[in-house]
Coordinates of C-alpha atoms and ligand atoms in Angstrom, one line a residue:
M1 CA 0.0 0.0 0.0
P2 CA 1.5 3.4 -1.0
T3 CA 2.3 5.9 1.7
I4 CA 3.1 9.6 1.5
P5 CA 4.5 10.2 -1.9
R6 CA 8.3 10.9 -2.1
L7 CA 10.0 13.6 -4.2
D8 CA 12.3 12.0 -6.7
R9 CA 13.8 14.9 -8.7
P10 CA 17.3 16.5 -8.2
S11 CA 15.7 19.4 -6.3
D12 CA 14.4 17.1 -3.6
A13 CA 14.2 18.5 -0.2
S14 CA 17.2 16.3 0.7
S15 CA 19.4 18.6 -1.4
I16 CA 18.0 21.8 0.2
S17 CA 19.6 22.9 3.4
T18 CA 17.0 23.7 6.0
T19 CA 17.2 26.9 8.0
A20 CA 14.0 26.5 10.0
G21 CA 13.3 29.3 12.4
T22 CA 15.7 31.9 10.9
A23 CA 12.9 34.0 9.6
V24 CA 10.5 33.5 12.5
R25 CA 10.8 36.9 14.0
E26 CA 10.1 38.7 10.7
R27 CA 6.6 39.4 9.5
G28 CA 7.4 40.4 5.9
I29 CA 5.4 39.0 3.0
G30 CA 6.8 38.0 -0.4
L31 CA 4.4 37.5 -3.3
L32 CA 5.4 35.2 -6.2
G33 CA 3.3 35.8 -9.3
C34 CA 1.2 38.8 -10.1
G35 CA -1.3 37.5 -12.7
T36 CA -5.1 36.9 -12.2
V37 CA -4.8 35.8 -8.6
G38 CA -1.6 37.5 -7.6
S39 CA -2.6 40.9 -8.7
S40 CA -5.8 40.8 -6.7
V41 CA -3.8 39.6 -3.7
A42 CA -1.3 42.4 -4.1
R43 CA -4.1 45.0 -4.4
R44 CA -5.7 43.7 -1.2
L45 CA -2.5 43.6 0.8
L46 CA -1.5 47.1 -0.4
V47 CA -4.6 48.3 1.4
S48 CA -4.7 46.0 4.4
H49 CA -0.9 45.4 5.1
P50 CA 1.1 47.8 3.0
E51 CA 4.0 47.9 5.4
L52 CA 4.4 44.1 5.4
L53 CA 4.5 43.5 1.6
R54 CA 8.2 43.4 0.9
A55 CA 8.6 42.0 -2.6
I56 CA 6.6 40.8 -5.7
A57 CA 8.3 38.5 -8.2
V58 CA 7.0 38.1 -11.7
R59 CA 8.3 36.6 -15.0
D60 CA 8.4 39.9 -16.8
P61 CA 9.0 42.9 -14.5
H62 CA 8.3 45.3 -17.4
K63 CA 4.8 44.1 -18.2
P64 CA 2.2 46.8 -17.4
R65 CA -0.1 45.7 -14.5
A66 CA -2.9 47.3 -12.5
V67 CA -1.0 47.1 -9.2
A68 CA 0.6 50.1 -7.5
W69 CA 4.0 48.6 -7.2
D70 CA 7.2 50.1 -8.7
D71 CA 9.9 47.5 -8.2
F72 CA 8.9 44.0 -9.4
E73 CA 11.6 41.4 -9.0
S74 CA 12.5 38.9 -11.7
D75 CA 14.1 36.3 -9.4
P76 CA 11.5 34.6 -7.2
F77 CA 14.2 32.6 -5.4
E78 CA 15.7 35.8 -4.1
V79 CA 12.3 36.7 -2.6
V80 CA 12.0 33.4 -0.9
D81 CA 15.5 33.8 0.5
D82 CA 15.0 37.4 1.7
P83 CA 15.4 37.2 5.5
A84 CA 12.8 39.9 5.9
V85 CA 10.2 37.7 4.2
R86 CA 8.5 35.3 6.6
I87 CA 5.3 34.6 4.6
V88 CA 5.7 33.4 1.0
I89 CA 2.6 33.6 -1.2
E90 CA 2.9 31.3 -4.3
C91 CA 0.6 32.5 -7.1
I92 CA 2.6 31.2 -10.1
G93 CA 0.9 27.8 -10.6
G94 CA 1.9 24.5 -12.0
V95 CA 4.4 21.9 -10.7
G96 CA 7.6 23.4 -12.2
I97 CA 9.2 26.5 -10.7
A98 CA 6.3 26.9 -8.3
R99 CA 7.2 23.6 -6.7
E100 CA 10.8 24.5 -6.4
L101 CA 9.9 27.7 -4.7
V102 CA 7.5 26.1 -2.3
L103 CA 10.0 23.5 -1.4
R104 CA 12.7 26.2 -0.8
A105 CA 10.4 28.2 1.4
I106 CA 9.4 25.2 3.5
A107 CA 13.0 24.2 3.8
R108 CA 13.7 27.7 5.2
G109 CA 10.9 27.3 7.8
K110 CA 8.7 30.0 6.3
D111 CA 4.9 30.2 6.2
V112 CA 3.7 29.2 2.7
V113 CA 0.3 30.2 1.3
T114 CA -0.6 28.9 -2.1
A115 CA -3.5 28.7 -4.5
N116 CA -1.8 25.9 -6.4
K117 CA -4.2 23.0 -6.7
D118 CA -2.0 21.1 -9.1
L119 CA 0.8 21.0 -6.6
I120 CA -1.2 20.4 -3.5
A121 CA -3.2 17.6 -5.1
T122 CA -0.1 15.7 -6.2
E123 CA 2.4 16.5 -3.5
G124 CA 0.5 18.2 -0.7
P125 CA 0.6 15.3 1.8
W126 CA 4.4 15.1 1.5
L127 CA 4.8 18.9 1.5
A128 CA 2.7 19.2 4.7
A129 CA 4.8 16.5 6.4
F130 CA 8.0 18.3 5.3
A131 CA 6.6 21.6 6.7
A132 CA 5.9 19.9 10.0
R133 CA 9.6 18.9 10.1
T134 CA 11.1 22.3 9.3
G135 CA 8.7 24.4 11.4
A136 CA 7.2 25.9 8.2
T137 CA 3.4 26.1 7.7
L138 CA 1.5 25.4 4.5
R139 CA -1.9 26.8 3.8
Y140 CA -4.0 26.3 0.6
E141 CA -7.6 27.5 1.1
A142 CA -7.6 29.1 -2.4
A143 CA -6.7 25.8 -4.0
V144 CA -10.3 24.5 -3.8
G145 CA -13.5 26.4 -4.3
G146 CA -12.1 30.0 -4.7
A147 CA -13.8 32.1 -2.1
I148 CA -15.7 29.2 -0.4
P149 CA -13.9 28.5 2.9
I150 CA -14.2 24.7 2.5
V151 CA -10.6 23.8 3.4
R152 CA -10.9 25.7 6.7
A153 CA -14.3 24.1 7.3
L154 CA -13.1 20.6 6.8
S155 CA -9.8 21.0 8.8
G156 CA -11.4 23.1 11.5
A157 CA -15.1 23.1 12.3
L158 CA -15.5 19.6 10.9
A159 CA -12.1 18.2 12.0
N160 CA -13.8 15.6 14.2
E161 CA -16.8 14.8 11.9
D162 CA -17.4 11.3 10.6
V163 CA -17.8 12.3 6.9
S164 CA -19.6 10.0 4.6
E165 CA -19.6 12.2 1.5
V166 CA -17.7 15.2 0.1
G167 CA -17.7 16.7 -3.3
G168 CA -19.9 18.6 -5.7
V169 CA -19.5 20.8 -8.8
L170 CA -15.9 22.2 -8.7
N171 CA -15.1 23.5 -12.2
G172 CA -16.4 26.7 -13.8
T173 CA -15.3 26.0 -17.4
T174 CA -17.4 22.9 -17.6
N175 CA -20.4 24.7 -16.1
F176 CA -20.1 27.3 -18.8
V177 CA -19.7 24.7 -21.6
L178 CA -22.6 22.5 -20.4
D179 CA -24.9 25.5 -20.0
A180 CA -24.1 26.7 -23.5
M181 CA -24.9 23.1 -24.7
A182 CA -28.2 23.2 -22.8
G183 CA -28.9 26.4 -24.8
G184 CA -28.5 24.5 -28.1
A185 CA -24.8 24.8 -28.9
D186 CA -22.8 21.7 -29.8
Y187 CA -19.7 20.9 -27.7
G188 CA -17.2 22.6 -30.1
E189 CA -19.3 25.8 -30.4
A190 CA -19.8 25.9 -26.6
L191 CA -16.1 25.5 -25.9
A192 CA -15.1 28.1 -28.5
E193 CA -17.5 30.6 -26.9
A194 CA -16.1 29.8 -23.4
Q195 CA -12.6 30.5 -24.8
R196 CA -13.7 33.7 -26.5
L197 CA -15.2 35.0 -23.2
G198 CA -12.2 33.9 -21.0
F199 CA -14.0 31.0 -19.3
A200 CA -11.7 28.4 -20.9
E201 CA -7.9 28.4 -21.5
S202 CA -6.6 28.1 -25.0
D203 CA -5.6 24.6 -23.9
P204 CA -8.7 23.6 -22.1
R205 CA -7.8 20.0 -21.3
A206 CA -7.2 20.5 -17.6
D207 CA -10.8 21.6 -17.2
V208 CA -12.7 19.6 -19.8
D209 CA -10.9 16.4 -19.1
G210 CA -11.6 16.7 -15.4
H211 CA -8.0 17.1 -14.1
D212 CA -8.8 20.4 -12.4
A213 CA -11.8 18.9 -10.6
A214 CA -9.8 15.8 -9.7
H215 CA -7.2 18.0 -8.0
K216 CA -9.8 19.7 -6.0
L217 CA -11.6 16.5 -5.1
A218 CA -8.3 14.8 -4.0
I219 CA -7.7 17.8 -1.6
L220 CA -11.2 17.7 -0.2
A221 CA -11.2 13.9 0.2
G222 CA -7.9 14.0 2.0
L223 CA -9.2 16.6 4.5
A224 CA -12.6 14.9 4.9
F225 CA -11.3 11.4 5.4
R226 CA -8.1 12.5 7.1
R227 CA -5.7 10.6 5.0
P228 CA -2.9 11.5 2.5
S229 CA -4.7 11.9 -0.8
V230 CA -3.5 12.6 -4.3
S231 CA -5.4 13.1 -7.6
P232 CA -3.8 10.7 -10.1
Q233 CA -5.4 7.8 -8.2
L234 CA -9.0 9.1 -8.9
A235 CA -11.3 7.6 -11.6
R236 CA -12.0 10.4 -14.1
R237 CA -14.1 11.1 -17.1
G238 CA -14.3 14.5 -18.9
I239 CA -17.0 16.2 -20.9
S240 CA -15.5 16.3 -24.4
S241 CA -17.5 13.4 -25.7
L242 CA -20.9 14.8 -24.7
S243 CA -23.3 15.9 -27.4
S244 CA -26.3 18.2 -27.4
D245 CA -28.4 15.1 -27.8
D246 CA -27.1 14.0 -24.4
V247 CA -28.1 17.3 -22.9
A248 CA -31.5 17.1 -24.5
A249 CA -32.0 13.5 -23.2
G250 CA -31.5 14.7 -19.7
A251 CA -33.7 17.8 -20.1
E252 CA -36.6 15.5 -21.1
R253 CA -36.3 13.8 -17.7
G254 CA -35.8 17.1 -15.7
W255 CA -32.0 16.5 -15.4
R256 CA -29.1 18.8 -16.1
L257 CA -25.6 17.7 -17.0
K258 CA -22.8 18.8 -14.7
L259 CA -19.2 17.7 -14.1
L260 CA -19.6 16.0 -10.7
A261 CA -16.6 15.3 -8.4
M262 CA -17.6 13.1 -5.6
A263 CA -16.0 10.9 -2.9
Q264 CA -18.2 8.8 -0.6
R265 CA -17.9 6.1 2.0
T266 CA -20.0 3.0 1.1
A267 CA -21.9 0.9 3.6
S268 CA -18.9 -1.5 3.7
G269 CA -16.6 1.4 4.7
Q270 CA -14.8 1.6 1.3
I271 CA -14.3 5.0 -0.3
E272 CA -15.7 5.4 -3.8
A273 CA -14.6 8.4 -5.8
G274 CA -14.6 9.9 -9.2
I275 CA -15.0 12.8 -11.6
T276 CA -17.7 12.4 -14.2
P277 CA -20.3 14.2 -16.2
A278 CA -23.5 13.2 -14.5
F279 CA -27.2 13.9 -14.8
I280 CA -28.5 15.9 -11.8
P281 CA -32.2 16.7 -11.0
E282 CA -32.8 20.3 -12.0
D283 CA -33.8 21.3 -8.4
H284 CA -30.8 19.7 -6.7
P285 CA -28.1 22.0 -5.3
F286 CA -25.5 20.4 -7.6
A287 CA -27.5 21.5 -10.7
Q288 CA -27.5 25.2 -9.6
P289 CA -23.9 26.5 -10.2
R290 CA -23.5 28.7 -13.3
G291 CA -20.2 29.9 -14.8
A292 CA -17.5 30.3 -12.1
E293 CA -19.8 29.2 -9.3
N294 CA -19.0 26.1 -7.3
V295 CA -21.1 24.0 -4.9
V296 CA -19.5 21.7 -2.3
R297 CA -21.5 19.4 -0.1
V298 CA -20.3 17.6 3.0
V299 CA -22.4 14.9 4.6
G300 CA -21.5 13.7 8.1
R301 CA -22.9 11.5 10.7
N302 CA -23.3 14.4 13.2
C303 CA -23.4 17.5 11.1
G304 CA -25.9 16.2 8.6
T305 CA -25.8 17.8 5.1
L306 CA -23.9 21.0 4.7
T307 CA -23.9 22.8 1.4
F308 CA -21.4 25.5 0.5
S309 CA -21.7 27.6 -2.7
G310 CA -20.1 30.6 -4.2
L311 CA -17.5 31.8 -6.7
G312 CA -14.9 29.1 -7.2
A313 CA -12.6 31.1 -9.5
G314 CA -11.6 34.6 -10.6
G315 CA -8.9 36.9 -9.2
D316 CA -10.9 38.6 -6.4
P317 CA -12.7 35.6 -5.0
T318 CA -9.6 33.5 -5.0
A319 CA -7.6 36.3 -3.5
S320 CA -10.1 36.5 -0.7
A321 CA -9.1 32.9 0.4
V322 CA -5.3 33.7 -0.1
V323 CA -5.5 36.8 2.1
A324 CA -7.4 34.9 4.8
D325 CA -4.6 32.4 4.9
V326 CA -2.0 35.2 5.1
I327 CA -3.8 36.7 8.0
A328 CA -4.0 33.3 9.7
A329 CA -0.2 33.0 9.2
L330 CA 0.4 36.5 10.5
D331 CA -1.7 35.8 13.6
A332 CA -0.1 32.3 14.0
R333 CA -3.7 31.5 14.9
T334 CA -3.4 27.9 13.9
T335 CA 0.0 26.3 13.4
S336 CA -0.8 24.9 10.0
L337 CA -3.2 22.6 8.2
P338 CA -3.0 19.0 9.4
A339 CA -0.3 16.7 7.9
Y340 CA -1.9 13.3 7.8
T341 CA 0.2 10.3 7.8
G342 CA -0.3 6.6 7.1
A343 CA -1.4 4.9 3.9
D344 CA -2.7 7.0 1.1
L345 CA -6.4 7.3 0.6
V346 CA -7.3 4.6 -1.9
S347 CA -10.7 4.8 -3.6
S348 CA -12.5 2.5 -6.0
P349 CA -14.3 4.2 -8.9
L350 CA -17.6 5.9 -8.1
R351 CA -20.6 3.8 -9.0
S352 CA -24.0 5.0 -10.1
R353 CA -26.9 3.9 -12.4
V354 CA -26.4 5.2 -15.9
L355 CA -28.4 6.3 -18.8
V356 CA -27.6 4.3 -22.0
R357 CA -28.7 6.3 -25.0
F358 CA -29.4 4.6 -28.4
R359 CA -30.2 6.1 -31.7
G360 CA -34.0 5.8 -31.1
G361 CA -34.3 5.8 -27.3
S362 CA -32.6 5.2 -24.0
V363 CA -32.6 3.0 -20.9
V364 CA -31.5 3.4 -17.3
T365 CA -29.4 0.4 -16.0
P366 CA -31.1 -1.4 -13.1
E367 CA -27.8 -1.6 -11.1
P368 CA -25.0 0.9 -10.4
V369 CA -22.0 0.7 -12.8
P370 CA -18.5 1.7 -11.7
L371 CA -17.0 4.6 -13.7
D372 CA -14.2 2.4 -15.1
E373 CA -16.8 -0.1 -16.5
L374 CA -18.9 2.2 -18.6
E375 CA -17.3 1.1 -21.9
A376 CA -17.8 -2.5 -21.1
T377 CA -21.4 -1.8 -20.2
A378 CA -21.9 0.0 -23.4
R379 CA -20.7 -3.1 -25.3
V380 CA -23.2 -5.2 -23.4
Y381 CA -26.1 -2.9 -24.3
G382 CA -24.8 -2.7 -27.8
V383 CA -26.6 -5.9 -28.6
H384 CA -29.8 -3.8 -28.4
G385 CA -28.6 -1.2 -30.9
D386 CA -26.1 1.4 -31.7
V387 CA -25.1 2.9 -28.3
R388 CA -24.6 6.7 -28.6
S389 CA -23.6 7.5 -25.1
I390 CA -23.5 6.1 -21.5
I391 CA -23.7 8.7 -18.8
P392 CA -23.9 8.3 -15.0
I393 CA -27.0 9.5 -13.1
W394 CA -26.4 11.1 -9.6
S395 CA -28.0 8.7 -7.1
E396 CA -30.5 11.2 -5.9
A397 CA -32.1 11.2 -9.4
A398 CA -31.8 7.5 -10.2
Ligands
NAP1 N1 -7.3 32.2 -11.9 C1 -8.2 31.6 -11.1 O1 -9.4 31.9 -11.1 C2 -7.7 30.7 -10.0 C3 -8.6 30.1 -9.1 C4 -8.1 29.3 -8.1 C5 -6.8 28.9 -8.0 N2 -5.9 29.5 -9.0 C6 -4.5 29.1 -8.9 O2 -3.7 30.2 -8.7 C7 -2.5 30.1 -9.3 C8 -2.2 31.3 -10.2 O3 -3.2 31.3 -11.2 P1 -3.4 32.7 -12.1 O4 -4.7 32.4 -12.9 O5 -3.3 33.9 -11.3 O6 -2.2 32.5 -13.1 P2 -1.6 33.7 -14.1 O7 -2.6 34.7 -14.3 O8 -1.1 32.9 -15.3 O9 -0.4 34.3 -13.3 C9 0.8 33.6 -13.1 C10 1.9 34.6 -12.6 O10 3.1 33.9 -12.3 C11 4.2 34.7 -12.9 N3 5.2 33.8 -13.2 C12 5.2 32.8 -14.1 N4 6.5 32.2 -14.2 C13 7.2 32.9 -13.3 C14 8.6 32.8 -12.9 N5 9.4 31.9 -13.5 N6 9.1 33.7 -12.0 C15 8.3 34.6 -11.4 N7 6.9 34.7 -11.8 C16 6.5 33.9 -12.7 C17 3.6 35.4 -14.1 O11 4.4 36.5 -14.4 P3 4.0 37.5 -15.6 O12 2.8 38.2 -15.2 O13 5.2 38.4 -15.8 O14 3.8 36.6 -16.8 C18 2.2 35.8 -13.5 O15 2.3 37.0 -12.9 C19 -2.5 28.8 -10.0 O16 -1.9 27.8 -9.2 C20 -4.0 28.5 -10.2 O17 -4.3 27.1 -10.3 C21 -6.3 30.3 -10.0

């Protein structure tokens, strides 16, 4: 059984000298990245803590930006190493240089705040354990759900809850594309419109193939089930094979299509998890988010059903979560987010009944089908005719 993932590149923590504690007396803040999120963070901090913001590093210091700052740095490592910087905010993204910088900051015992879901969902458990060793802290409220304070809820108010379900609708790009398809566009037209309006990247695969939602679900599931959790392990299906006929087939039954990301404990105690387009009843909370909105639901033995909704992306909503983490670091209100140990969270693919759609009709399977067996199920139903699609139905509709 795998345990906390290890770093295996030359820049591994083993090659970084740790200087935990040297910066503890300082309160300065260094910001790495000043794009969509970073520029909103900078504007907020220049109002709330102008005396503490010491440095901002970007790739191109000469690029015009709507931030009242004269002296952008081009070397983010210098910012991390600055003895006056105790809190390092990482808003660069990805698992390249951002990962190196976070490792370096942790090795130096600094407080790290990041919005980087890619990094936290793949190496977060290990980074949290490393931080616990160096005296650093690691906070990542902004990595899931934008302005929705779900990381703090799961690690704080719900820290002792017996959670049976966590997940929801966590990706704004797919909300936009599926809504445009519900309005009559086909997938290609809907994606092109999302790209034109800035709802989708020029390379949309992280969103439409479900990687972004998988990262967020891995982080949520780790916190909810209190185990190291990483996203590559999760069963995942994207939305790119959906057609307007699929959307219409759902609409006839009062269902909307959403990219659902869900982890739940079964009656036998196993965790089932996955990311998949799914039919949701139109009046269900999971059917409501539009555009950048997210909805996250937590079901627990004691707390019952808690539903959180709000803006899950965008500069200002995401900066709201980043700045809250910075303030927590400044206050040293909590030492850090928990670093869970032990075996990684292992889940089997989410199961649900599915709608099998043929050229001239459709059928709902009588039994739940695991996400990784949809193709095989389509072949079984193929004896009845040409199967056009096979799409999970969220259990509260089936
Ligand atoms: N955008 C959202 O709505 C959102 C929501 C939740 C979480 N996040 C997460 O927030 C993070 C940042 O996303 P974003 O949308 O703000 O990205 P972005 O707009 O692309 O900004 C990235 C910033 O990083 C800087 N940068 C890139 N390479 C660098 C380097 N080698 N050295 C120094 N600076 C470098 C860029 O500098 P230049 O400006 O000079 O190019 C830019 O300022 C990502 O982890 C993302 O997943 C974003």
